[in-house]
PDB file of C-alpha atoms in Angstrom:
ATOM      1  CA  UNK A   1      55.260 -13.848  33.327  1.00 81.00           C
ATOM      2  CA  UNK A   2      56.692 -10.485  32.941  1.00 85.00           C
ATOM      3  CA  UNK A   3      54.781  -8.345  30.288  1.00 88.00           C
ATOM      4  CA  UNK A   4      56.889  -7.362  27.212  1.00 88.00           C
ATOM      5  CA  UNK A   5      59.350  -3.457  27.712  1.00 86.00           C
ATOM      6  CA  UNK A   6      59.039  -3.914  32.039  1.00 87.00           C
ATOM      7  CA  UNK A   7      62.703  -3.527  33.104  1.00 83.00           C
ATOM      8  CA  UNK A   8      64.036  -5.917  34.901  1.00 84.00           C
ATOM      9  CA  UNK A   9      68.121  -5.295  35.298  1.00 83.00           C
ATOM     10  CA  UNK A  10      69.922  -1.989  35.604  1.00 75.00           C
ATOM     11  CA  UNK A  11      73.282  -1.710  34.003  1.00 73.00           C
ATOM     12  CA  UNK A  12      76.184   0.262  34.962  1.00 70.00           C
ATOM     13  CA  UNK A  13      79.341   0.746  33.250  1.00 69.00           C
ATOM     14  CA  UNK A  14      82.302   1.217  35.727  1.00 67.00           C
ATOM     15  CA  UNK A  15      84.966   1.753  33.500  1.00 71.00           C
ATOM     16  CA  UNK A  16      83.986   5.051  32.550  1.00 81.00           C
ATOM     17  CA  UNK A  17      83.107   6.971  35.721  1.00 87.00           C
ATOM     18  CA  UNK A  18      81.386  10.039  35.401  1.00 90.00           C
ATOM     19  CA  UNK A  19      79.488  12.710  37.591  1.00 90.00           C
ATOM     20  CA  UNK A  20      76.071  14.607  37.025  1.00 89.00           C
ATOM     21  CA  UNK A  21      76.044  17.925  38.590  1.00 90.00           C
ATOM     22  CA  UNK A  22      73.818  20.693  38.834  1.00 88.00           C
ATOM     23  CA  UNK A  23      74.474  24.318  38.298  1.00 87.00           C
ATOM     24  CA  UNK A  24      72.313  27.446  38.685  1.00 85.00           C
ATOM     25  CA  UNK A  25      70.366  28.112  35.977  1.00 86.00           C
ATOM     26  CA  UNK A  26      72.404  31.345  35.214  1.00 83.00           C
ATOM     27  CA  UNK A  27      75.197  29.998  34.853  1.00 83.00           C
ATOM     28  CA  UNK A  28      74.309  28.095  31.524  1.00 87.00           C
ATOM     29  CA  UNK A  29      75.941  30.444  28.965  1.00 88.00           C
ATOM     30  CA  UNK A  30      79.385  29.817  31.085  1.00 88.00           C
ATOM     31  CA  UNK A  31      79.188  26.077  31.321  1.00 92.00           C
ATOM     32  CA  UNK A  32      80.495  24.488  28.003  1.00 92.00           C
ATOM     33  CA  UNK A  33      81.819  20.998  27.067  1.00 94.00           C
ATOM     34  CA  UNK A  34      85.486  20.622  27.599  1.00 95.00           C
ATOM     35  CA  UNK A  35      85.846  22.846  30.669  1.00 95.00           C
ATOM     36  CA  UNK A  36      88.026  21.781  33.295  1.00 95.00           C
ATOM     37  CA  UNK A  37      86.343  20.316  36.197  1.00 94.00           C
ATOM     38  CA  UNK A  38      87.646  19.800  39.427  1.00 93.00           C
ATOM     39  CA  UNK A  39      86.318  17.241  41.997  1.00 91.00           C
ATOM     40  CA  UNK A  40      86.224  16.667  46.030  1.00 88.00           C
ATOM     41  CA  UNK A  41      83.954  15.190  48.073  1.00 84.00           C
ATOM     42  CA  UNK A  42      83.856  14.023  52.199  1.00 83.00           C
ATOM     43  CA  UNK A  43      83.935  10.195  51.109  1.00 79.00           C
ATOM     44  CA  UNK A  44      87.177  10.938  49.262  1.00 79.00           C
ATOM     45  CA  UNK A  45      89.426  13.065  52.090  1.00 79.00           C
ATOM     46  CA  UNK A  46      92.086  15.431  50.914  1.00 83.00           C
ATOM     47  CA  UNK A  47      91.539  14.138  46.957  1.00 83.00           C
ATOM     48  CA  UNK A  48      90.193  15.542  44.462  1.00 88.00           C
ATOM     49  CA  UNK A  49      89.846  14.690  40.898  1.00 90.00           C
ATOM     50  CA  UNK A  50      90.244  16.524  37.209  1.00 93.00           C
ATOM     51  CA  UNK A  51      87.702  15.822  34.701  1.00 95.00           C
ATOM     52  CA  UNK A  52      85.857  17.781  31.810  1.00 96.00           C
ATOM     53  CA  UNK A  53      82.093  18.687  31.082  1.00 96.00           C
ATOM     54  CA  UNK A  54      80.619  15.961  28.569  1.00 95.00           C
ATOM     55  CA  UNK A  55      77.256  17.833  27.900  1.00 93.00           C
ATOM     56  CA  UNK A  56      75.156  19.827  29.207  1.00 93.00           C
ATOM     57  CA  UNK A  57      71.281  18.352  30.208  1.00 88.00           C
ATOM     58  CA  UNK A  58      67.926  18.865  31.183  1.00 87.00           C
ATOM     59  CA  UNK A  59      66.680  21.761  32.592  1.00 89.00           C
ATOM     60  CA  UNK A  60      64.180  21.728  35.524  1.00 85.00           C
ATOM     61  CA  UNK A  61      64.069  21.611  38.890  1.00 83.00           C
ATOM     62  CA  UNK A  62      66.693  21.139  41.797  1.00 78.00           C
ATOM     63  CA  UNK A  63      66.711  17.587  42.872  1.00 76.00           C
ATOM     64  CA  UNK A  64      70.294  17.416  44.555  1.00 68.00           C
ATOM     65  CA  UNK A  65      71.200  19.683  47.516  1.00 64.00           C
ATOM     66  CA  UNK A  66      74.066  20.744  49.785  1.00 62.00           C
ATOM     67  CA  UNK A  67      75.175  20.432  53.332  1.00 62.00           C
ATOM     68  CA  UNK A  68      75.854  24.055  53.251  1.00 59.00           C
ATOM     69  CA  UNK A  69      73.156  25.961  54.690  1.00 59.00           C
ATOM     70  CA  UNK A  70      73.780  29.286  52.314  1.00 58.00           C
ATOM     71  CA  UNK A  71      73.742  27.343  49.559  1.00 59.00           C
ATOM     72  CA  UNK A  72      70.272  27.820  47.013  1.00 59.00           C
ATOM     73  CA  UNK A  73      67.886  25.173  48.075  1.00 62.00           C
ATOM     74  CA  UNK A  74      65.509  25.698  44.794  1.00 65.00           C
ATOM     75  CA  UNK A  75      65.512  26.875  41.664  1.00 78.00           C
ATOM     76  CA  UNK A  76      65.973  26.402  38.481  1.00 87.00           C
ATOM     77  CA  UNK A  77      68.828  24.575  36.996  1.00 88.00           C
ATOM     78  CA  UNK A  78      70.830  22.721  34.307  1.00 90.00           C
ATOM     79  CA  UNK A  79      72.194  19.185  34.713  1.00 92.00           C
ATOM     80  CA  UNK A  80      75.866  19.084  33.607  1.00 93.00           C
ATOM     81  CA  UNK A  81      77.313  15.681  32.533  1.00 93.00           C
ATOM     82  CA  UNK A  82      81.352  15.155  33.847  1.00 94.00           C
ATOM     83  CA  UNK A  83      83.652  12.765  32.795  1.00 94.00           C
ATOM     84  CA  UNK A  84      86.317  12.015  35.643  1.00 92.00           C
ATOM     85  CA  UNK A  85      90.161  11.685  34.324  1.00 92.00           C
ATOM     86  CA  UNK A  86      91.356   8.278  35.454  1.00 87.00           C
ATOM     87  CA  UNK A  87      94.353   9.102  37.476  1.00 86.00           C
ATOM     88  CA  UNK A  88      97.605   8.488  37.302  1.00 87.00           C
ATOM     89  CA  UNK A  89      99.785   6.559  41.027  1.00 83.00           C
ATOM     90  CA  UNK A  90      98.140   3.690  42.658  1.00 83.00           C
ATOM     91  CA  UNK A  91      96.904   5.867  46.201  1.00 79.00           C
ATOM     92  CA  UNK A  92      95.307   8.241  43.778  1.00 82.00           C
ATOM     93  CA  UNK A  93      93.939   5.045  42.161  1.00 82.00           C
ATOM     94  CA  UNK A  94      92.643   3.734  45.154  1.00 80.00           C
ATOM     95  CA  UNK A  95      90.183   7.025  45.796  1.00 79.00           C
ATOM     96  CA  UNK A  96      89.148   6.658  42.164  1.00 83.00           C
ATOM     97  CA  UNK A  97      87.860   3.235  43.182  1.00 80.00           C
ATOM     98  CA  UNK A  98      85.861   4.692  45.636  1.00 76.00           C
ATOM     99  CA  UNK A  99      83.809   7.160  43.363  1.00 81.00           C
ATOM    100  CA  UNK A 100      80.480   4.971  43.508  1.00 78.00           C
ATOM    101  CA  UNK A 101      76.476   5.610  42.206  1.00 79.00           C
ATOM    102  CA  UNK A 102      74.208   8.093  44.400  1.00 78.00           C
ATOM    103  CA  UNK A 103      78.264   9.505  46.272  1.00 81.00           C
ATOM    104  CA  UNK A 104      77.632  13.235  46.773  1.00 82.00           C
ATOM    105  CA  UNK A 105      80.485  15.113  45.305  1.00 86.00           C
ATOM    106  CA  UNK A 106      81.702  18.932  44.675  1.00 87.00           C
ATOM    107  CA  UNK A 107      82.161  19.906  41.745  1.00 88.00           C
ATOM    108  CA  UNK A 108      83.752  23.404  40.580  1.00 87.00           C
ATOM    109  CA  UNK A 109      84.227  23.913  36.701  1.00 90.00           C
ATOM    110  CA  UNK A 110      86.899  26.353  35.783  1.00 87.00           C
ATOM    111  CA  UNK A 111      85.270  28.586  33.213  1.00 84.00           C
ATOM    112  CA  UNK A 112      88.133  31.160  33.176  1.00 84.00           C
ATOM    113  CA  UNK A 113      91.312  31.526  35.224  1.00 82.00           C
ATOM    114  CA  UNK A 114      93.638  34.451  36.483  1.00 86.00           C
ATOM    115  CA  UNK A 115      96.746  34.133  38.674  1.00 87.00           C
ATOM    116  CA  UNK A 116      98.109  36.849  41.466  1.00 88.00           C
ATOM    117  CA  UNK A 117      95.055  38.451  41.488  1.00 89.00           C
ATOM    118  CA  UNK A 118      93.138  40.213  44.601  1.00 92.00           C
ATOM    119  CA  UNK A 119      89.917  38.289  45.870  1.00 91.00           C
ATOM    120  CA  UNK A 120      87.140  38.655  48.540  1.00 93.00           C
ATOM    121  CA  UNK A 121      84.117  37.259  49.218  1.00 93.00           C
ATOM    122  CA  UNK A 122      81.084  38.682  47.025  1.00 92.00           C
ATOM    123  CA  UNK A 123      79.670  39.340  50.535  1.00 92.00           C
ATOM    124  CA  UNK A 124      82.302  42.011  51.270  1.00 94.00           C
ATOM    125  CA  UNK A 125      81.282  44.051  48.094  1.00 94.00           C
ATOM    126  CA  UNK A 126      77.923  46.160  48.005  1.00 92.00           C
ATOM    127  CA  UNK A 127      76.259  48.707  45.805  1.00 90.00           C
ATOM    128  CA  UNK A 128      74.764  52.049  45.727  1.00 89.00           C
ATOM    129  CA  UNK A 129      73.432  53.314  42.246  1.00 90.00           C
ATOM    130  CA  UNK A 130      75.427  51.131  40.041  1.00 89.00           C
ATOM    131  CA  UNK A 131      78.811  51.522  41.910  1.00 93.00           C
ATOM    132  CA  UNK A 132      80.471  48.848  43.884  1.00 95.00           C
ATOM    133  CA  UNK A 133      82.451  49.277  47.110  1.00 94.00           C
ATOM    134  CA  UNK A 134      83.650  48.103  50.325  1.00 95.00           C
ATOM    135  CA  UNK A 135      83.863  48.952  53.738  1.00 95.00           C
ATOM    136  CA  UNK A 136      88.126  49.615  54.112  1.00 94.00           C
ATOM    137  CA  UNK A 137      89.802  50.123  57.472  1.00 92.00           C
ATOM    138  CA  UNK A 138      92.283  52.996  57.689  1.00 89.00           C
ATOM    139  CA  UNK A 139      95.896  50.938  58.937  1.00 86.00           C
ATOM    140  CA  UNK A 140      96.339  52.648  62.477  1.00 83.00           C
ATOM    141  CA  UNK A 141      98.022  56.051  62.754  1.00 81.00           C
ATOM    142  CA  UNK A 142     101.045  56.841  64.783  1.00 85.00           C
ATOM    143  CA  UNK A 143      99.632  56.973  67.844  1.00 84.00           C
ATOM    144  CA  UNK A 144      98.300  53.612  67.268  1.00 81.00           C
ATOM    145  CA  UNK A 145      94.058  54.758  67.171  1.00 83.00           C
ATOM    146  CA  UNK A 146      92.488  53.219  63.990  1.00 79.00           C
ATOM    147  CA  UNK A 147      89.937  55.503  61.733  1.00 84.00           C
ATOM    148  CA  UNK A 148      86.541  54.367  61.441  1.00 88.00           C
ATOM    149  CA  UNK A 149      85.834  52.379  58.489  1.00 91.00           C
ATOM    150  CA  UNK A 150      85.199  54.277  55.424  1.00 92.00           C
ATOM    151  CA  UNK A 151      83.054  53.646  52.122  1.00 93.00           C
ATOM    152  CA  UNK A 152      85.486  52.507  49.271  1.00 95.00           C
ATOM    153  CA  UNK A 153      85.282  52.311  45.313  1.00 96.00           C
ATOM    154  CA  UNK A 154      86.085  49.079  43.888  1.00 96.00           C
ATOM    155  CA  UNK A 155      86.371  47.400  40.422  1.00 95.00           C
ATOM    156  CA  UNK A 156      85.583  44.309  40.159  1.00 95.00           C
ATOM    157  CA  UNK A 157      86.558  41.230  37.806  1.00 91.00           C
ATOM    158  CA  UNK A 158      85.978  37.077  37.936  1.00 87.00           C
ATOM    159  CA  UNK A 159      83.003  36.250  39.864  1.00 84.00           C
ATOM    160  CA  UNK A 160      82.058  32.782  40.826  1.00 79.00           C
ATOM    161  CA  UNK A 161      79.413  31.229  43.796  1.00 74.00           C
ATOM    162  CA  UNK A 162      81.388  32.702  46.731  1.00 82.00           C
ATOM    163  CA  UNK A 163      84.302  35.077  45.777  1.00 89.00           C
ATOM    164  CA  UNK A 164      84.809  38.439  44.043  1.00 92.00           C
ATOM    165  CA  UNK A 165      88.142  39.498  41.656  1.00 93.00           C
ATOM    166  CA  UNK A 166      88.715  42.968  42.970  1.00 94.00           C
ATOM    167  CA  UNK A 167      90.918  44.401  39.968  1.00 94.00           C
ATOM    168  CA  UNK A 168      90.935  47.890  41.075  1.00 94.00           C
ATOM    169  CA  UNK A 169      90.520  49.812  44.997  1.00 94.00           C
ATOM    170  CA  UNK A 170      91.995  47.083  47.079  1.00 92.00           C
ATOM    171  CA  UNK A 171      95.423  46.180  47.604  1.00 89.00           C
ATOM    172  CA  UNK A 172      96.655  42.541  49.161  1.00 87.00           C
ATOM    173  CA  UNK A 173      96.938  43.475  52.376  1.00 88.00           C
ATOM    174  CA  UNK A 174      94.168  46.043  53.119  1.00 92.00           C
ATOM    175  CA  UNK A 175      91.706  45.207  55.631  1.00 92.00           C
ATOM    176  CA  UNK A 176      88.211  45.204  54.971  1.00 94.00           C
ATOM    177  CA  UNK A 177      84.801  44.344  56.694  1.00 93.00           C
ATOM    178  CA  UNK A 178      81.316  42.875  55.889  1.00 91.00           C
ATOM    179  CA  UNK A 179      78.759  45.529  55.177  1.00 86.00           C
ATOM    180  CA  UNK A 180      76.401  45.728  58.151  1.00 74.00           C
ATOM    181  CA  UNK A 181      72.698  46.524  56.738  1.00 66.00           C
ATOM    182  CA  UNK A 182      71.091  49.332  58.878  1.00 58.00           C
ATOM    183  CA  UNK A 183      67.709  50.688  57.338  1.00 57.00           C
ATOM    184  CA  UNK A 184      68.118  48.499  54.777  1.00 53.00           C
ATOM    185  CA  UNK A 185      71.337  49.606  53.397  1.00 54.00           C
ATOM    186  CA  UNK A 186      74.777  48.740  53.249  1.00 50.00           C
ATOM    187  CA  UNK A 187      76.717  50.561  56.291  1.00 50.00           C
ATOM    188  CA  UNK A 188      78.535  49.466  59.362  1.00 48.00           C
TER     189      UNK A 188
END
């Protein structure tokens, strides 16, 4: 016999599919319900799929990680509940099908968006009392000899995990490089 409240079937409903994510803790205030959500994943190729944030969850410790090796390994965070859009066009229909329990996806929630605008990776920016900059390279003079690089203000906008908006002190175009640390500080 089976005593009385033990579990003994699991039910899934796979008309509804849906996603639980996890976000950096600090990110909390940004994430709200009805935010655009965008997914991708290995298992799915070149697809991705729209959705929206349902809720957000629990708070506690990271139990899901990523294959990339920069990414935050612990920590705390909040679980975010997605809803994926059914799509429309039977080969977009056909990757929906394969959106299964336990598949590792991506998951990348719009919380604001800006068009034509100027970005770099948040590596690329540093700061020095407050100030933000980057390291700009001079274009090449006549003769063809490049300046060293040089120490340049920048305003900055967006932010999300990887990139930086730069809304003021770089133009598309200018060339820039990754702040070398020597004696602990910022310089190439």
């Amino acid at each position: 016999t089976i005593p009385p409240f033990t579990p003994i079937v699991t039910m899934s409903d796979f008309g509804h599919k849906r996603v639980r994510a996890e976000f950096d803790i600090g990110r909390m205030a940004e994430i709200q319900p009805n935010l655009p959500v965008t997914i991708a994943g290995r298992a799915l190729g070149q697809e991705t799929f729209e959705g929206k944030v349902l809720e957000l969850g629990r708070i506690g410790s990271r139990k899901l990680f990523h294959d990339d090796p920069t990414a935050s390994k612990g920590g705390d965070i909040v679980e975010v509940l997605i809803a994926v859009d059914e799509p429309k066009g039977e080969e977009r229909k056909k990757a929906y099908q394969l959106l299964r329990l336990a598949l590792p996806v991506d998951v990348e929630v719009t919380v604001e968006q800006k068009d034509n605008v100027v970005r770099i990776p948040k590596s690329y920016v540093a700061q020095d009392d407050g100030k933000e900059y980057v390291w700009l390279i001079p274009p090449a003079g006549p003769s063809g000899k490049t300046e060293a690089p040089r120490r340049h203000p920048v305003k900055t906008g967006l932010k999300d995990e990887h990139y930086v908006e730069v809304t003021d002190g770089v133009a598309d175009g200018d060339r820039i490089m990754k702040p070398q640390p020597v004696n602990g500080r910022g310089r190439p």
